mmCIF file of C-alpha atoms in Angstrom:
data_model
loop_
_atom_site.group_PDB
_atom_site.id
_atom_site.type_symbol
_atom_site.label_atom_id
_atom_site.label_comp_id
_atom_site.label_asym_id
_atom_site.label_seq_id
_atom_site.Cartn_x
_atom_site.Cartn_y
_atom_site.Cartn_z
ATOM 1 C CA MET A 1 80.309 99.847 117.807
ATOM 2 C CA GLY A 2 82.830 102.692 117.962
ATOM 3 C CA PHE A 3 85.463 104.030 120.335
ATOM 4 C CA VAL A 4 86.601 107.606 120.725
ATOM 5 C CA LEU A 5 90.073 107.903 122.292
ATOM 6 C CA PRO A 6 91.184 111.529 122.286
ATOM 7 C CA ALA A 7 92.175 111.403 125.957
ATOM 8 C CA SER A 8 94.707 108.719 125.270
ATOM 9 C CA PHE A 9 97.266 111.165 123.899
ATOM 10 C CA PRO A 10 99.042 114.228 125.318
ATOM 11 C CA ARG A 11 97.485 117.524 124.319
ATOM 12 C CA ALA A 12 94.272 115.751 123.396
ATOM 13 C CA SER A 13 91.136 117.514 124.596
ATOM 14 C CA SER A 14 87.449 116.823 124.620
ATOM 15 C CA ILE A 15 85.485 116.681 121.368
ATOM 16 C CA ALA A 16 84.151 120.178 121.873
ATOM 17 C CA SER A 17 87.498 121.811 122.737
ATOM 18 C CA GLY A 18 88.747 122.159 119.186
ATOM 19 C CA GLY A 19 92.300 121.329 120.346
ATOM 20 C CA SER A 20 92.575 118.183 118.243
ATOM 21 C CA CYS A 21 91.975 117.335 114.641
ATOM 22 C CA TRP A 22 88.382 116.513 115.577
ATOM 23 C CA SER A 23 86.141 119.242 116.964
ATOM 24 C CA SER A 24 82.500 120.139 117.055
ATOM 25 C CA LYS A 25 82.633 121.829 113.638
ATOM 26 C CA TYR A 26 84.237 118.820 111.962
ATOM 27 C CA ASN A 27 82.140 115.727 111.753
ATOM 28 C CA ILE A 28 82.300 112.603 109.634
ATOM 29 C CA ASN A 29 80.423 114.263 106.769
ATOM 30 C CA ASN A 30 82.293 117.559 106.439
ATOM 31 C CA TYR A 31 85.800 116.741 107.684
ATOM 32 C CA SER A 32 87.134 117.101 104.107
ATOM 33 C CA ALA A 33 86.261 120.801 103.964
ATOM 34 C CA ASN A 34 89.738 121.730 105.078
ATOM 35 C CA PRO A 35 92.582 120.082 103.058
ATOM 36 C CA HIS A 36 94.927 120.130 106.068
ATOM 37 C CA ILE A 37 92.376 118.470 108.288
ATOM 38 C CA ARG A 38 91.592 115.951 105.519
ATOM 39 C CA THR A 39 95.255 114.966 105.174
ATOM 40 C CA LEU A 40 95.802 114.741 108.948
ATOM 41 C CA CYS A 41 92.680 112.819 109.834
ATOM 42 C CA HIS A 42 92.860 110.435 106.895
ATOM 43 C CA LYS A 43 95.785 108.839 108.712
ATOM 44 C CA THR A 44 94.100 108.728 112.117
ATOM 45 C CA TRP A 45 90.715 107.194 111.655
ATOM 46 C CA LYS A 46 89.100 104.496 109.656
ATOM 47 C CA ILE A 47 85.477 103.794 108.877
ATOM 48 C CA ASN A 48 84.100 100.479 107.750
ATOM 49 C CA LYS A 49 80.589 99.123 107.511
ATOM 50 C CA GLU A 50 80.234 98.283 111.199
ATOM 51 C CA HIS A 51 82.960 100.058 113.170
ATOM 52 C CA CYS A 52 84.372 103.505 113.655
ATOM 53 C CA VAL A 53 87.790 104.019 115.166
ATOM 54 C CA MET A 54 89.076 107.524 115.626
ATOM 55 C CA ILE A 55 92.537 108.384 117.013
ATOM 56 C CA SER A 56 93.457 112.016 117.503
ATOM 57 C CA SER A 57 96.712 113.926 117.865
ATOM 58 C CA CYS A 58 98.509 112.031 115.139
ATOM 59 C CA HIS A 59 101.869 113.554 116.007
ATOM 60 C CA ASN A 60 101.827 111.620 119.285
ATOM 61 C CA LEU A 61 101.237 108.185 117.769
ATOM 62 C CA LYS A 62 104.902 107.432 118.186
ATOM 63 C CA HIS A 63 104.108 106.699 121.853
ATOM 64 C CA TYR A 64 102.059 103.657 120.823
ATOM 65 C CA LYS A 65 103.333 100.251 119.834
ATOM 66 C CA SER A 66 101.841 99.028 116.603
ATOM 67 C CA ILE A 67 100.819 95.433 116.204
ATOM 68 C CA GLU A 68 103.050 94.893 113.175
ATOM 69 C CA GLY A 69 105.729 97.456 113.989
ATOM 70 C CA GLY A 70 106.486 100.724 112.213
ATOM 71 C CA SER A 71 109.519 102.935 112.435
ATOM 72 C CA THR A 72 107.741 106.199 111.707
ATOM 73 C CA PRO A 73 104.563 107.805 113.024
ATOM 74 C CA GLN A 74 103.019 107.418 109.580
ATOM 75 C CA GLU A 75 103.697 103.678 109.510
ATOM 76 C CA SER A 76 102.392 103.375 113.057
ATOM 77 C CA VAL A 77 99.165 105.070 112.043
ATOM 78 C CA ARG A 78 98.772 102.670 109.151
ATOM 79 C CA LYS A 79 99.638 99.505 111.075
ATOM 80 C CA TYR A 80 98.198 100.195 114.520
ATOM 81 C CA ALA A 81 94.894 98.370 114.867
ATOM 82 C CA VAL A 82 92.202 98.367 117.486
ATOM 83 C CA ASN A 83 89.963 95.350 117.659
ATOM 84 C CA ALA A 84 86.618 97.080 117.858
ATOM 85 C CA THR A 85 84.712 93.815 117.878
ATOM 86 C CA SER A 86 86.339 92.583 121.080
ATOM 87 C CA GLY A 87 84.031 94.624 123.240
ATOM 88 C CA LYS A 88 87.002 96.067 125.223
ATOM 89 C CA SER A 89 88.468 99.553 124.991
ATOM 90 C CA LEU A 90 92.139 100.283 125.524
ATOM 91 C CA GLU A 91 91.173 101.830 128.848
ATOM 92 C CA TYR A 92 89.619 98.537 129.926
ATOM 93 C CA GLU A 93 92.638 96.556 128.778
ATOM 94 C CA SER A 94 94.927 98.815 130.779
ATOM 95 C CA GLN A 95 92.861 98.247 133.902
ATOM 96 C CA ASP A 96 92.680 94.520 133.213
ATOM 97 C CA GLY A 97 96.472 94.383 132.999
ATOM 98 C CA GLY A 98 96.796 95.594 136.596
ATOM 99 C CA PRO A 99 95.991 92.270 138.312
ATOM 100 C CA LYS A 100 98.080 90.409 135.737
ATOM 101 C CA ARG A 101 101.082 92.627 136.390
ATOM 102 C CA LEU A 102 100.566 92.156 140.124
ATOM 103 C CA ARG A 103 100.525 88.378 139.744
ATOM 104 C CA GLU A 104 103.675 88.477 137.638
ATOM 105 C CA SER A 105 105.366 90.709 140.205
ATOM 106 C CA ILE A 106 104.457 88.360 143.054
ATOM 107 C CA LYS A 107 105.611 85.350 141.045
ATOM 108 C CA TYR A 108 108.922 87.064 140.280
ATOM 109 C CA THR A 109 109.481 88.002 143.936
ATOM 110 C CA LEU A 110 108.765 84.452 145.106
ATOM 111 C CA ASP A 111 111.202 83.108 142.518
ATOM 112 C CA ILE A 112 113.933 85.412 143.851
ATOM 113 C CA PHE A 113 113.224 84.353 147.438
ATOM 114 C CA TYR A 114 113.230 80.705 146.337
ATOM 115 C CA ARG A 115 116.744 81.073 144.909
ATOM 116 C CA PHE A 116 117.922 83.139 147.891
ATOM 117 C CA SER A 117 116.840 80.430 150.357
ATOM 118 C CA ARG A 118 118.817 77.778 148.432
ATOM 119 C CA PRO A 119 115.878 75.331 148.067
ATOM 120 C CA TYR A 120 117.917 72.150 148.483
ATOM 121 C CA ALA A 121 119.203 73.441 151.858
ATOM 122 C CA ALA A 122 115.723 74.657 152.866
ATOM 123 C CA ILE A 123 114.229 71.242 152.124
ATOM 124 C CA GLY A 124 117.068 69.636 154.055
ATOM 125 C CA ALA A 125 116.466 71.898 157.050
ATOM 126 C CA ALA A 126 112.719 71.156 157.013
ATOM 127 C CA LEU A 127 113.253 67.397 156.690
ATOM 128 C CA GLY A 128 115.946 67.498 159.380
ATOM 129 C CA ALA A 129 113.637 69.184 161.874
ATOM 130 C CA THR A 130 110.872 66.699 161.029
ATOM 131 C CA SER A 131 113.149 63.650 161.204
ATOM 132 C CA VAL A 132 114.660 64.499 164.605
ATOM 133 C CA SER A 133 111.245 65.457 166.001
ATOM 134 C CA PHE A 134 109.867 62.011 165.119
ATOM 135 C CA LEU A 135 113.055 60.371 166.395
ATOM 136 C CA ALA A 136 112.133 61.609 169.882
ATOM 137 C CA ILE A 137 108.895 59.566 169.806
ATOM 138 C CA GLU A 138 109.156 56.532 172.103
ATOM 139 C CA LYS A 139 105.630 55.153 171.881
ATOM 140 C CA LEU A 140 102.609 55.582 169.624
ATOM 141 C CA SER A 141 100.742 57.576 172.268
ATOM 142 C CA ASP A 142 103.377 60.338 171.866
ATOM 143 C CA ILE A 143 101.849 61.174 168.484
ATOM 144 C CA SER A 144 99.117 63.710 169.207
ATOM 145 C CA LEU A 145 97.783 67.084 168.111
ATOM 146 C CA SER A 146 99.926 68.749 170.771
ATOM 147 C CA PHE A 147 103.005 67.036 169.342
ATOM 148 C CA VAL A 148 102.192 68.352 165.862
ATOM 149 C CA ILE A 149 101.298 71.939 166.817
ATOM 150 C CA ASN A 150 103.432 72.686 169.877
ATOM 151 C CA GLY A 151 106.301 70.464 168.896
ATOM 152 C CA TRP A 152 106.974 69.681 165.253
ATOM 153 C CA LEU A 153 105.394 72.772 163.650
ATOM 154 C CA LYS A 154 107.299 75.277 165.787
ATOM 155 C CA VAL A 155 110.585 73.461 165.268
ATOM 156 C CA PHE A 156 109.846 73.291 161.533
ATOM 157 C CA VAL A 157 109.301 77.060 161.217
ATOM 158 C CA ALA A 158 112.280 77.931 163.424
ATOM 159 C CA ALA A 159 114.562 75.597 161.459
ATOM 160 C CA PHE A 160 113.439 77.139 158.164
ATOM 161 C CA CYS A 161 114.183 80.666 159.443
ATOM 162 C CA MET A 162 117.612 79.601 160.704
ATOM 163 C CA ASN A 163 118.363 78.127 157.292
ATOM 164 C CA ILE A 164 117.472 81.460 155.640
ATOM 165 C CA PHE A 165 119.900 83.189 158.000
ATOM 166 C CA ASN A 166 122.755 80.759 157.314
ATOM 167 C CA CYS A 167 122.327 80.766 153.525
ATOM 168 C CA GLY A 168 121.669 84.505 153.337
ATOM 169 C CA LEU A 169 124.673 85.475 155.460
ATOM 170 C CA ASN A 170 126.930 83.367 153.254
ATOM 171 C CA GLN A 171 125.571 85.094 150.136
ATOM 172 C CA LEU A 172 126.076 88.553 151.662
ATOM 173 C CA CYS A 173 129.719 87.708 152.321
ATOM 174 C CA ASP A 174 130.334 85.995 148.965
ATOM 175 C CA ILE A 175 128.775 88.361 146.416
ATOM 176 C CA GLU A 176 131.930 88.738 144.318
ATOM 177 C CA ILE A 177 132.698 85.009 144.388
ATOM 178 C CA ASP A 178 129.090 84.136 143.529
ATOM 179 C CA LYS A 179 129.274 86.371 140.465
ATOM 180 C CA ILE A 180 131.663 83.738 139.104
ATOM 181 C CA ASN A 181 130.442 80.512 140.711
ATOM 182 C CA LYS A 182 126.704 81.178 141.130
ATOM 183 C CA PRO A 183 125.643 84.226 139.088
ATOM 184 C CA TYR A 184 121.977 83.176 139.310
ATOM 185 C CA LEU A 185 121.766 84.040 143.016
ATOM 186 C CA PRO A 186 119.758 87.232 143.708
ATOM 187 C CA LEU A 187 122.560 89.269 145.311
ATOM 188 C CA ALA A 188 125.165 88.236 142.751
ATOM 189 C CA SER A 189 122.812 88.985 139.858
ATOM 190 C CA GLY A 190 121.753 92.352 141.318
ATOM 191 C CA GLU A 191 118.070 91.408 141.513
ATOM 192 C CA TRP A 192 118.215 92.198 145.235
ATOM 193 C CA SER A 193 120.306 94.880 146.843
ATOM 194 C CA VAL A 194 122.630 94.272 149.778
ATOM 195 C CA GLU A 195 120.186 96.221 151.969
ATOM 196 C CA THR A 196 117.307 93.904 151.027
ATOM 197 C CA GLY A 197 119.419 90.815 151.708
ATOM 198 C CA THR A 198 120.519 92.217 155.061
ATOM 199 C CA ILE A 199 116.940 92.919 156.132
ATOM 200 C CA ILE A 200 115.812 89.383 155.247
ATOM 201 C CA VAL A 201 118.795 87.764 156.982
ATOM 202 C CA ALA A 202 118.350 89.840 160.149
ATOM 203 C CA SER A 203 114.581 89.246 160.217
ATOM 204 C CA SER A 204 115.056 85.479 159.881
ATOM 205 C CA LEU A 205 117.556 85.425 162.737
ATOM 206 C CA ILE A 206 115.313 87.485 165.009
ATOM 207 C CA LEU A 207 112.299 85.282 164.230
ATOM 208 C CA SER A 208 114.257 82.110 165.026
ATOM 209 C CA PHE A 209 115.294 83.392 168.446
ATOM 210 C CA TRP A 210 111.837 84.808 169.121
ATOM 211 C CA LEU A 211 110.247 81.403 168.501
ATOM 212 C CA ALA A 212 112.738 79.732 170.844
ATOM 213 C CA TRP A 213 112.249 82.416 173.508
ATOM 214 C CA ASN A 214 108.483 82.454 173.186
ATOM 215 C CA GLU A 215 108.430 78.671 173.583
ATOM 216 C CA GLY A 216 110.680 78.913 176.630
ATOM 217 C CA SER A 217 112.975 76.300 175.098
ATOM 218 C CA TRP A 218 116.602 76.503 176.177
ATOM 219 C CA PRO A 219 117.625 73.604 173.890
ATOM 220 C CA LEU A 220 116.379 75.538 170.848
ATOM 221 C CA PHE A 221 117.933 78.768 172.099
ATOM 222 C CA TRP A 222 121.386 77.252 172.554
ATOM 223 C CA ALA A 223 121.139 75.378 169.258
ATOM 224 C CA PHE A 224 120.339 78.598 167.390
ATOM 225 C CA LEU A 225 123.026 80.568 169.230
ATOM 226 C CA SER A 226 125.620 77.930 168.303
ATOM 227 C CA SER A 227 124.387 77.893 164.710
ATOM 228 C CA THR A 228 124.588 81.699 164.509
ATOM 229 C CA LEU A 229 128.139 81.871 165.841
ATOM 230 C CA LEU A 230 129.279 79.074 163.544
ATOM 231 C CA ALA A 231 127.653 80.729 160.519
ATOM 232 C CA VAL A 232 129.451 83.997 161.318
ATOM 233 C CA ALA A 233 132.764 82.165 161.770
ATOM 234 C CA TYR A 234 132.285 80.368 158.461
ATOM 235 C CA SER A 235 131.388 83.338 156.246
ATOM 236 C CA VAL A 236 132.433 86.708 157.711
ATOM 237 C CA ASP A 237 135.823 87.955 156.524
ATOM 238 C CA LEU A 238 137.381 89.155 159.792
ATOM 239 C CA PRO A 239 140.560 88.147 161.659
ATOM 240 C CA LEU A 240 140.364 84.527 162.914
ATOM 241 C CA LEU A 241 137.093 84.070 160.995
ATOM 242 C CA ARG A 242 136.204 83.163 157.401
ATOM 243 C CA TRP A 243 136.719 79.461 158.196
ATOM 244 C CA LYS A 244 135.611 78.488 154.703
ATOM 245 C CA LYS A 245 139.156 79.301 153.556
ATOM 246 C CA SER A 246 140.430 76.219 155.396
ATOM 247 C CA PRO A 247 139.157 72.763 154.329
ATOM 248 C CA LEU A 248 139.479 71.384 157.878
ATOM 249 C CA LEU A 249 137.793 74.330 159.584
ATOM 250 C CA ALA A 250 135.053 74.502 156.935
ATOM 251 C CA ALA A 251 134.207 70.805 157.270
ATOM 252 C CA THR A 252 134.289 71.007 161.074
ATOM 253 C CA ASN A 253 132.058 74.089 161.054
ATOM 254 C CA ILE A 254 129.380 72.551 158.842
ATOM 255 C CA LEU A 255 129.524 69.234 160.705
ATOM 256 C CA VAL A 256 129.052 70.845 164.140
ATOM 257 C CA ASN A 257 126.416 73.316 162.926
ATOM 258 C CA THR A 258 124.068 71.112 160.922
ATOM 259 C CA GLY A 259 125.113 67.648 162.052
ATOM 260 C CA VAL A 260 125.358 68.155 165.817
ATOM 261 C CA ALA A 261 124.134 71.466 167.282
ATOM 262 C CA ARG A 262 120.782 71.770 165.555
ATOM 263 C CA PRO A 263 119.760 68.071 165.763
ATOM 264 C CA LEU A 264 120.614 68.050 169.487
ATOM 265 C CA GLY A 265 118.571 71.207 170.007
ATOM 266 C CA TYR A 266 115.546 69.817 168.167
ATOM 267 C CA PHE A 267 115.685 66.461 169.952
ATOM 268 C CA PHE A 268 116.104 67.866 173.472
ATOM 269 C CA HIS A 269 113.369 70.409 172.791
ATOM 270 C CA MET A 270 110.958 67.589 171.960
ATOM 271 C CA GLN A 271 112.051 65.602 175.014
ATOM 272 C CA THR A 272 111.924 68.379 177.587
ATOM 273 C CA ARG A 273 109.262 70.819 176.334
ATOM 274 C CA VAL A 274 106.842 68.586 174.438
ATOM 275 C CA PHE A 275 107.102 65.150 176.081
ATOM 276 C CA LYS A 276 108.194 66.491 179.529
ATOM 277 C CA ARG A 277 111.009 63.976 179.867
ATOM 278 C CA PRO A 278 114.568 64.480 181.113
ATOM 279 C CA ALA A 279 117.172 65.231 178.444
ATOM 280 C CA THR A 280 119.019 61.981 177.748
ATOM 281 C CA LEU A 281 121.333 60.767 174.994
ATOM 282 C CA THR A 282 119.396 57.861 173.536
ATOM 283 C CA ARG A 283 120.731 55.189 171.202
ATOM 284 C CA PRO A 284 118.737 56.489 168.200
ATOM 285 C CA LEU A 285 120.043 60.016 168.835
ATOM 286 C CA ILE A 286 123.669 58.859 168.883
ATOM 287 C CA PHE A 287 123.072 57.007 165.615
ATOM 288 C CA CYS A 288 121.457 60.107 164.122
ATOM 289 C CA ILE A 289 124.358 62.402 165.080
ATOM 290 C CA SER A 290 126.912 59.912 163.728
ATOM 291 C CA ILE A 291 125.352 59.405 160.306
ATOM 292 C CA LEU A 292 124.525 63.107 159.847
ATOM 293 C CA SER A 293 128.088 64.076 160.778
ATOM 294 C CA LEU A 294 129.481 61.853 158.025
ATOM 295 C CA PHE A 295 126.948 63.211 155.536
ATOM 296 C CA PHE A 296 127.762 66.841 156.250
ATOM 297 C CA VAL A 297 131.498 66.222 156.029
ATOM 298 C CA VAL A 298 130.845 64.926 152.506
ATOM 299 C CA ILE A 299 128.632 67.912 151.687
ATOM 300 C CA ALA A 300 131.265 70.321 153.027
ATOM 301 C CA LEU A 301 133.912 68.761 150.801
ATOM 302 C CA PHE A 302 131.793 68.217 147.711
ATOM 303 C CA LYS A 303 130.215 71.670 147.557
ATOM 304 C CA ASP A 304 133.584 73.176 146.649
ATOM 305 C CA ILE A 305 134.177 70.887 143.644
ATOM 306 C CA PRO A 306 132.021 72.900 141.177
ATOM 307 C CA ASP A 307 133.270 76.210 142.673
ATOM 308 C CA ILE A 308 136.964 75.680 142.036
ATOM 309 C CA GLU A 309 137.272 78.585 139.563
ATOM 310 C CA GLY A 310 135.959 81.283 141.890
ATOM 311 C CA ASP A 311 137.697 79.816 144.966
ATOM 312 C CA THR A 312 141.052 79.815 143.164
ATOM 313 C CA LYS A 313 140.628 83.434 142.053
ATOM 314 C CA PHE A 314 139.799 84.660 145.578
ATOM 315 C CA GLY A 315 142.418 82.585 147.393
ATOM 316 C CA ILE A 316 140.131 80.061 149.112
ATOM 317 C CA GLN A 317 142.247 76.928 149.530
ATOM 318 C CA SER A 318 139.497 74.332 149.518
ATOM 319 C CA LEU A 319 140.385 70.658 149.337
ATOM 320 C CA SER A 320 139.298 70.655 145.686
ATOM 321 C CA VAL A 321 141.780 73.451 144.930
ATOM 322 C CA ARG A 322 144.580 71.590 146.721
ATOM 323 C CA LEU A 323 143.960 67.995 145.632
ATOM 324 C CA GLY A 324 141.949 68.391 142.447
ATOM 325 C CA GLN A 325 138.311 67.691 141.679
ATOM 326 C CA LYS A 326 138.687 64.015 140.800
ATOM 327 C CA ARG A 327 140.421 62.983 144.029
ATOM 328 C CA VAL A 328 137.968 64.883 146.230
ATOM 329 C CA PHE A 329 135.050 63.377 144.311
ATOM 330 C CA TRP A 330 136.138 59.804 145.072
ATOM 331 C CA ILE A 331 136.968 60.673 148.675
ATOM 332 C CA CYS A 332 133.364 61.833 149.089
ATOM 333 C CA ILE A 333 131.964 58.706 147.436
ATOM 334 C CA SER A 334 134.113 56.490 149.689
ATOM 335 C CA LEU A 335 132.975 58.311 152.837
ATOM 336 C CA LEU A 336 129.319 57.939 151.894
ATOM 337 C CA GLU A 337 129.705 54.249 151.127
ATOM 338 C CA MET A 338 131.417 53.801 154.508
ATOM 339 C CA ALA A 339 128.538 55.634 156.166
ATOM 340 C CA TYR A 340 126.002 53.314 154.549
ATOM 341 C CA GLY A 341 127.993 50.250 155.601
ATOM 342 C CA PHE A 342 128.118 51.588 159.163
ATOM 343 C CA THR A 343 124.367 52.161 159.303
ATOM 344 C CA ILE A 344 123.628 48.674 157.979
ATOM 345 C CA LEU A 345 125.786 47.107 160.702
ATOM 346 C CA VAL A 346 124.369 49.286 163.471
ATOM 347 C CA GLY A 347 120.806 48.741 162.242
ATOM 348 C CA ALA A 348 121.329 44.978 162.485
ATOM 349 C CA THR A 349 121.812 45.355 166.263
ATOM 350 C CA SER A 350 118.324 46.778 166.779
ATOM 351 C CA PRO A 351 116.060 44.689 169.031
ATOM 352 C CA PHE A 352 113.165 45.301 166.626
ATOM 353 C CA LEU A 353 112.887 43.225 163.466
ATOM 354 C CA TRP A 354 111.082 45.948 161.518
ATOM 355 C CA SER A 355 113.912 48.386 162.362
ATOM 356 C CA LYS A 356 116.570 45.889 161.203
ATOM 357 C CA ILE A 357 114.811 45.325 157.887
ATOM 358 C CA SER A 358 113.985 48.965 157.143
ATOM 359 C CA THR A 359 117.397 50.407 158.018
ATOM 360 C CA GLY A 360 119.324 47.520 156.435
ATOM 361 C CA MET A 361 117.447 47.362 153.150
ATOM 362 C CA GLY A 362 116.997 51.125 152.903
ATOM 363 C CA HIS A 363 120.692 51.909 153.244
ATOM 364 C CA ALA A 364 121.743 49.005 151.022
ATOM 365 C CA ILE A 365 119.562 50.378 148.226
ATOM 366 C CA LEU A 366 120.950 53.894 148.689
ATOM 367 C CA ALA A 367 124.527 52.564 148.608
ATOM 368 C CA LEU A 368 123.885 50.800 145.300
ATOM 369 C CA VAL A 369 122.183 53.830 143.785
ATOM 370 C CA LEU A 370 125.086 56.064 144.838
ATOM 371 C CA TRP A 371 127.697 53.767 143.292
ATOM 372 C CA TYR A 372 125.726 53.420 140.068
ATOM 373 C CA HIS A 373 125.425 57.186 139.592
ATOM 374 C CA ALA A 374 129.027 57.883 140.597
ATOM 375 C CA LYS A 375 130.419 55.646 137.837
ATOM 376 C CA TYR A 376 128.818 57.722 135.075
ATOM 377 C CA VAL A 377 129.686 61.243 136.221
ATOM 378 C CA ASP A 378 131.802 63.353 133.875
ATOM 379 C CA LEU A 379 134.514 64.465 136.301
ATOM 380 C CA LYS A 380 135.712 67.183 133.910
ATOM 381 C CA SER A 381 132.344 68.941 133.742
ATOM 382 C CA ASN A 382 131.402 71.474 136.421
ATOM 383 C CA VAL A 383 127.774 71.151 135.331
ATOM 384 C CA ALA A 384 127.884 67.407 135.963
ATOM 385 C CA MET A 385 129.547 67.970 139.326
ATOM 386 C CA GLN A 386 126.896 70.496 140.334
ATOM 387 C CA SER A 387 124.185 68.038 139.313
ATOM 388 C CA PHE A 388 125.794 65.284 141.385
ATOM 389 C CA TYR A 389 126.036 67.674 144.343
ATOM 390 C CA MET A 390 122.261 68.061 144.149
ATOM 391 C CA PHE A 391 122.011 64.268 144.028
ATOM 392 C CA ILE A 392 123.941 64.043 147.306
ATOM 393 C CA TRP A 393 121.399 66.357 148.896
ATOM 394 C CA LYS A 394 118.647 64.027 147.706
ATOM 395 C CA LEU A 395 120.473 61.147 149.377
ATOM 396 C CA LEU A 396 120.486 63.236 152.575
ATOM 397 C CA TRP A 397 116.744 63.771 152.253
ATOM 398 C CA ALA A 398 116.292 60.006 151.956
ATOM 399 C CA GLU A 399 118.481 59.568 155.046
ATOM 400 C CA TYR A 400 116.239 61.915 157.014
ATOM 401 C CA ILE A 401 113.297 59.659 156.150
ATOM 402 C CA LEU A 402 115.168 56.540 157.343
ATOM 403 C CA ILE A 403 116.552 58.001 160.598
ATOM 404 C CA PRO A 404 113.303 57.817 162.627
ATOM 405 C CA LEU A 405 113.063 54.099 161.750
ATOM 406 C CA PHE A 406 116.245 53.303 163.662
ATOM 407 C CA ARG A 407 115.517 51.970 167.153
#
């Protein structure tokens, strides 16, 4: 089996054109008639018992990568090999690489979007919407296909889009800081341009409001409007804004945004639009707002511990900058342990035995796990602090699973 590849090189022509070292008057038997042609073509083709490989326009072989390398065209000619027994020409391999390159491109784009969405926050937003949606259930008959499609699914998608907006806006405003603290983020690393980030952030915001408007849900609309204004106040560097510079304002902002406004919006949406009930502050909802508020205060304080270098350079006076990483770390641990103690006591007042057991045992286990991990953290390592920050988010995810069990 043989392959003829004259078209693979610039200036190569057809066999009959005479523009290459192989033409109609030079064939395998008489190519040695001309010494120049013999010298040129000896380096460009090889004949063995079963295969014939001919490569023309030797001066252009520098455009090809050889299998073993080669710094000169002559070495490339000697080392470049074509597997004639594979049954595939280079043309075929080029076409076959198209789908592979497309898959790699899609995979790369998804990886960038994954990092842009801050996956731990995206998972938290999805679990939060799910947890509060199920918290609104009062009896087993409330669980239906309509609840899943018209209730939970729409809240789930809207919450995810709002999370993209919040995280993306913060990254757009913190590009220079993230180059120090989080250089792996797409905008800080330059993998995405500011224009691309802006388009994604704006599209996510518009989609969130469109879902609320299309559903005719005022609770969702007001929740998203509050979340938008708070996100702008937290991140945008304008007079009276950029609340992240102040530890008190930053903690208050995150608490109200993710611990109060959005959970209230999700819960009242389920009550009024899905279950057709009047909007009322129920005992489980009050418990939910209380425990989430404590959790997000801890998250607001702890997230700055690994970022102390960049915050100090850009004048952000976080509590970690003012008090030091070690003190803020143990303040956060103490607050979480207090939150778990509070939930155990409140859970014990439930009129349902299964709720007492599940909330009591669940939070007791989480409190022990938290204390165990906290004792072995290297407080001088930013990597260890970042890892523990991710652990706190996992504790929040576990809390979202326990919240619907409180009655």
